[in-house]
Amino acid sequence: EMVRAQLPQDLLPLLDHTTLKKYRRQFRLDMPLQAPKDELAGVVVSHFLEHKVPSEQLTVSKFIEMVRKRREGGGTAIINTLETKKAMARALREEDHDDEDDEDEDEEEVEEEVYTMEQDHATIEFTIGAKVQVLYDDNEWYPGEVCSYTETTGKFRFKLTDGSNTRFAEWLPNNDIKVVDGVLIGISVDNREPVKPNPNALTPGRPPPKTAAELELEKEKAAANA
């Protein structure tokens, strides 16, 4: 039982909600912004367990081997270390380049698509790349943009542009995400003719209906917070 208590699946759920949110933001976990603590803890545990780390014994033995080679080889270990660093740098550059290519491909696929939705009692249309304001976990609004749309899930992919490069996916419309440069449809602005709706505009997918258990849990939380 003493050994069992040290396992990640036992320790991570004991972290407070704020710490779990920081983990999610650091590793850009694809979760709703206001996910409850239990759900967030489960995803954090799964993500943590997916990443294998060397055992303590292996780490110590490799360190001892490196020190021995450095003493006996007169700098061999240093050369290997430098070569390793260069290889890692090349791999990181290639990974960044691949990510940029993937983003460019995604933008090309959805570049011409126009999306329509209701926001603040008005109909708006917007495209990929639209600017947004996001209410994050700390109850502060951050600037961001729409990066892509996934038809299979009905979710948009967003990126914060405050320097953190945080990415996440959510459905729209969403009270915590406001499109700030969308086109108002059917409303006269600055005495101009109202913009007519785009007949080809797509309506984003909606989240699946909540189960009876989820609705009951929401009622219990609302009653507890009342």
Short mmCIF file of C-alpha atoms in Angstrom, two decimals:
data_model
loop_
_atom_site.label_atom_id
_atom_site.label_comp_id
_atom_site.label_asym_id
_atom_site.label_seq_id
_atom_site.Cartn_x
_atom_site.Cartn_y
_atom_site.Cartn_z
CA GLU A 1 0.00 0.00 0.00
CA MET A 2 2.92 2.36 0.71
CA VAL A 3 4.33 1.69 -2.81
CA ARG A 4 0.91 2.06 -4.41
CA ALA A 5 0.49 5.55 -2.92
CA GLN A 6 3.53 6.75 -4.88
CA LEU A 7 2.07 5.96 -8.31
CA PRO A 8 1.21 8.91 -10.60
CA GLN A 9 -2.44 7.87 -10.90
CA ASP A 10 -2.73 8.26 -7.13
CA LEU A 11 -0.66 11.42 -6.69
CA LEU A 12 -1.71 13.60 -9.63
CA PRO A 13 -5.43 13.74 -8.75
CA LEU A 14 -4.39 15.14 -5.35
CA LEU A 15 -3.08 18.32 -7.00
CA ASP A 16 -5.27 21.39 -6.69
CA HIS A 17 -7.37 22.55 -9.63
CA THR A 18 -5.09 25.51 -10.42
CA THR A 19 -2.01 23.29 -10.73
CA LEU A 20 -3.85 20.87 -13.02
CA LYS A 21 -4.88 23.81 -15.22
CA LYS A 22 -1.25 24.92 -15.45
CA TYR A 23 -0.29 21.39 -16.54
CA ARG A 24 -2.99 21.49 -19.21
CA ARG A 25 -1.81 24.85 -20.47
CA GLN A 26 1.87 23.85 -20.45
CA PHE A 27 1.26 20.69 -22.50
CA ARG A 28 -1.62 22.17 -24.55
CA LEU A 29 -4.05 19.39 -23.70
CA ASP A 30 -7.14 19.38 -25.89
CA MET A 31 -9.87 19.97 -23.29
CA PRO A 32 -12.73 22.40 -22.66
CA LEU A 33 -11.57 25.59 -20.96
CA GLN A 34 -13.80 25.13 -17.92
CA ALA A 35 -13.33 21.37 -17.48
CA PRO A 36 -14.12 20.12 -13.94
CA LYS A 37 -11.23 19.03 -11.73
CA ASP A 38 -12.02 15.29 -11.82
CA GLU A 39 -12.16 15.24 -15.62
CA LEU A 40 -9.01 17.35 -15.89
CA ALA A 41 -7.14 15.11 -13.44
CA GLY A 42 -8.03 12.01 -15.47
CA VAL A 43 -6.67 13.54 -18.68
CA VAL A 44 -3.52 14.75 -16.91
CA VAL A 45 -2.87 11.24 -15.53
CA SER A 46 -3.36 9.67 -18.98
CA HIS A 47 -1.04 12.21 -20.60
CA PHE A 48 1.62 11.73 -17.91
CA LEU A 49 1.55 7.93 -18.18
CA GLU A 50 1.95 8.09 -21.98
CA HIS A 51 5.41 9.64 -21.58
CA LYS A 52 8.02 7.07 -20.62
CA VAL A 53 11.00 8.27 -18.59
CA PRO A 54 14.24 6.37 -17.88
CA SER A 55 14.43 4.56 -14.57
CA GLU A 56 16.57 6.02 -11.80
CA GLN A 57 19.00 3.11 -12.08
CA LEU A 58 19.46 3.64 -15.83
CA THR A 59 19.95 7.38 -15.39
CA VAL A 60 22.62 6.89 -12.70
CA SER A 61 24.44 4.21 -14.70
CA LYS A 62 24.51 6.40 -17.82
CA PHE A 63 25.88 9.29 -15.77
CA ILE A 64 28.65 7.10 -14.30
CA GLU A 65 29.47 5.80 -17.80
CA MET A 66 29.73 9.37 -19.14
CA VAL A 67 32.07 10.42 -16.29
CA ARG A 68 34.26 7.33 -16.82
CA LYS A 69 34.54 7.99 -20.59
CA ARG A 70 35.40 11.60 -19.93
CA ARG A 71 38.24 10.61 -17.59
CA GLU A 72 39.58 7.79 -19.75
CA GLY A 73 38.97 9.22 -23.20
CA GLY A 74 40.26 12.72 -22.64
CA GLY A 75 37.23 14.54 -23.91
CA THR A 76 35.36 11.83 -25.82
CA ALA A 77 32.28 12.28 -23.70
CA ILE A 78 32.32 16.02 -24.38
CA ILE A 79 32.46 15.40 -28.13
CA ASN A 80 29.58 12.95 -27.90
CA THR A 81 27.61 15.44 -25.84
CA LEU A 82 28.17 18.20 -28.41
CA GLU A 83 27.19 15.87 -31.24
CA THR A 84 24.07 14.89 -29.33
CA LYS A 85 23.14 18.53 -28.79
CA LYS A 86 23.62 19.27 -32.48
CA ALA A 87 21.47 16.28 -33.43
CA MET A 88 18.76 17.39 -31.04
CA ALA A 89 18.88 20.92 -32.45
CA ARG A 90 18.51 19.56 -35.99
CA ALA A 91 15.58 17.39 -34.92
CA LEU A 92 13.86 20.33 -33.27
CA ARG A 93 14.33 22.48 -36.38
CA GLU A 94 12.91 19.71 -38.57
CA GLU A 95 9.96 19.26 -36.18
CA ASP A 96 9.21 22.99 -36.23
CA HIS A 97 9.41 22.98 -40.02
CA ASP A 98 7.00 20.01 -40.21
CA ASP A 99 4.58 21.77 -37.87
CA GLU A 100 4.67 24.89 -40.05
CA ASP A 101 3.99 22.79 -43.15
CA ASP A 102 1.06 21.09 -41.42
CA GLU A 103 -0.37 24.47 -40.39
CA ASP A 104 0.04 25.82 -43.93
CA GLU A 105 -1.77 22.79 -45.33
CA ASP A 106 -4.60 23.21 -42.84
CA GLU A 107 -4.93 26.89 -43.72
CA GLU A 108 -5.01 26.09 -47.43
CA GLU A 109 -7.75 23.51 -46.96
CA VAL A 110 -10.10 25.86 -45.10
CA GLU A 111 -8.91 29.20 -46.47
CA GLU A 112 -12.05 29.84 -48.52
CA GLU A 113 -14.57 28.54 -45.99
CA VAL A 114 -16.92 31.00 -44.30
CA TYR A 115 -18.62 30.10 -41.02
CA THR A 116 -21.78 31.59 -39.55
CA MET A 117 -23.13 31.56 -36.00
CA GLU A 118 -25.09 33.54 -33.43
CA GLN A 119 -23.06 35.72 -31.06
CA ASP A 120 -24.46 38.27 -28.60
CA HIS A 121 -27.94 38.04 -30.17
CA ALA A 122 -26.61 38.77 -33.66
CA THR A 123 -25.58 36.69 -36.66
CA ILE A 124 -21.93 36.94 -37.68
CA GLU A 125 -19.76 35.37 -40.36
CA PHE A 126 -16.03 34.74 -40.05
CA THR A 127 -13.19 32.78 -41.59
CA ILE A 128 -10.15 30.89 -40.39
CA GLY A 129 -7.69 33.43 -39.02
CA ALA A 130 -10.40 35.53 -37.36
CA LYS A 131 -9.33 37.35 -34.21
CA VAL A 132 -10.92 36.29 -30.93
CA GLN A 133 -10.91 37.14 -27.23
CA VAL A 134 -10.69 34.14 -24.88
CA LEU A 135 -11.74 34.03 -21.22
CA TYR A 136 -9.12 31.70 -19.74
CA ASP A 137 -8.88 29.79 -16.45
CA ASP A 138 -7.64 32.83 -14.52
CA ASN A 139 -10.78 34.80 -15.49
CA GLU A 140 -8.72 37.11 -17.71
CA TRP A 141 -9.42 37.79 -21.41
CA TYR A 142 -6.60 36.99 -23.84
CA PRO A 143 -6.23 37.73 -27.56
CA GLY A 144 -6.17 34.82 -29.95
CA GLU A 145 -7.14 33.61 -33.39
CA VAL A 146 -9.01 30.79 -35.11
CA CYS A 147 -6.48 28.34 -36.58
CA SER A 148 -8.58 25.59 -38.14
CA TYR A 149 -11.85 23.67 -38.07
CA THR A 150 -12.32 19.90 -37.74
CA GLU A 151 -15.50 18.60 -39.36
CA THR A 152 -15.42 15.25 -37.56
CA THR A 153 -15.65 16.85 -34.11
CA GLY A 154 -17.24 20.18 -35.01
CA LYS A 155 -14.54 21.96 -33.03
CA PHE A 156 -12.44 24.97 -33.93
CA ARG A 157 -8.75 25.06 -33.08
CA PHE A 158 -7.59 28.28 -31.40
CA LYS A 159 -4.22 29.83 -30.58
CA LEU A 160 -3.59 32.52 -28.00
CA THR A 161 -1.50 35.37 -29.42
CA ASP A 162 -0.32 36.79 -26.09
CA GLY A 163 3.11 35.19 -26.53
CA SER A 164 2.31 31.88 -24.82
CA ASN A 165 1.36 30.15 -28.09
CA THR A 166 -1.25 28.18 -26.12
CA ARG A 167 -3.50 26.08 -28.35
CA PHE A 168 -6.81 24.41 -27.61
CA ALA A 169 -10.01 23.22 -29.32
CA GLU A 170 -13.59 24.26 -28.55
CA TRP A 171 -17.03 24.46 -30.09
CA LEU A 172 -18.58 27.73 -31.21
CA PRO A 173 -20.58 29.63 -30.20
CA ASN A 174 -19.07 29.76 -26.71
CA ASN A 175 -19.59 32.35 -23.98
CA ASP A 176 -15.86 32.22 -23.17
CA ILE A 177 -14.75 32.88 -26.78
CA LYS A 178 -15.75 36.00 -28.69
CA VAL A 179 -15.01 36.55 -32.38
CA VAL A 180 -14.03 40.22 -32.53
CA ASP A 181 -13.65 40.81 -36.26
CA GLY A 182 -16.62 38.86 -37.61
CA VAL A 183 -18.97 40.41 -40.16
CA LEU A 184 -22.39 41.39 -38.81
CA ILE A 185 -25.16 40.06 -41.02
CA GLY A 186 -28.38 41.96 -41.69
CA ILE A 187 -27.41 44.93 -39.50
CA SER A 188 -26.58 48.40 -40.80
CA VAL A 189 -23.22 49.67 -39.54
CA ASP A 190 -22.15 53.32 -40.01
CA ASN A 191 -25.18 53.95 -42.25
CA ARG A 192 -24.00 51.31 -44.71
CA GLU A 193 -26.21 48.80 -46.40
CA PRO A 194 -26.70 45.67 -44.25
CA VAL A 195 -24.49 42.76 -45.32
CA LYS A 196 -26.44 39.89 -46.84
CA PRO A 197 -25.75 36.37 -45.58
CA ASN A 198 -23.32 34.27 -47.55
CA PRO A 199 -25.34 31.37 -49.03
CA ASN A 200 -22.29 29.13 -48.81
CA ALA A 201 -21.51 29.90 -45.16
CA LEU A 202 -21.20 26.80 -42.98
CA THR A 203 -22.80 26.35 -39.59
CA PRO A 204 -20.25 24.84 -37.16
CA GLY A 205 -20.96 21.54 -35.45
CA ARG A 206 -22.41 21.53 -31.96
CA PRO A 207 -21.31 19.55 -28.90
CA PRO A 208 -23.11 16.25 -28.31
CA PRO A 209 -26.12 16.43 -25.98
CA LYS A 210 -25.32 15.96 -22.32
CA THR A 211 -26.27 12.73 -20.64
CA ALA A 212 -28.75 12.58 -17.78
CA ALA A 213 -25.84 11.92 -15.39
CA GLU A 214 -24.00 15.03 -16.59
CA LEU A 215 -27.11 17.18 -16.22
CA GLU A 216 -27.70 15.83 -12.72
CA LEU A 217 -24.08 16.56 -11.80
CA GLU A 218 -24.45 20.15 -13.04
CA LYS A 219 -27.55 20.60 -10.90
CA GLU A 220 -25.71 19.30 -7.83
CA LYS A 221 -22.79 21.69 -8.45
CA ALA A 222 -25.14 24.63 -8.98
CA ALA A 223 -26.96 23.79 -5.76
CA ALA A 224 -23.67 23.48 -3.87
CA ASN A 225 -22.49 26.87 -5.16
CA ALA A 226 -25.80 28.59 -4.44
#
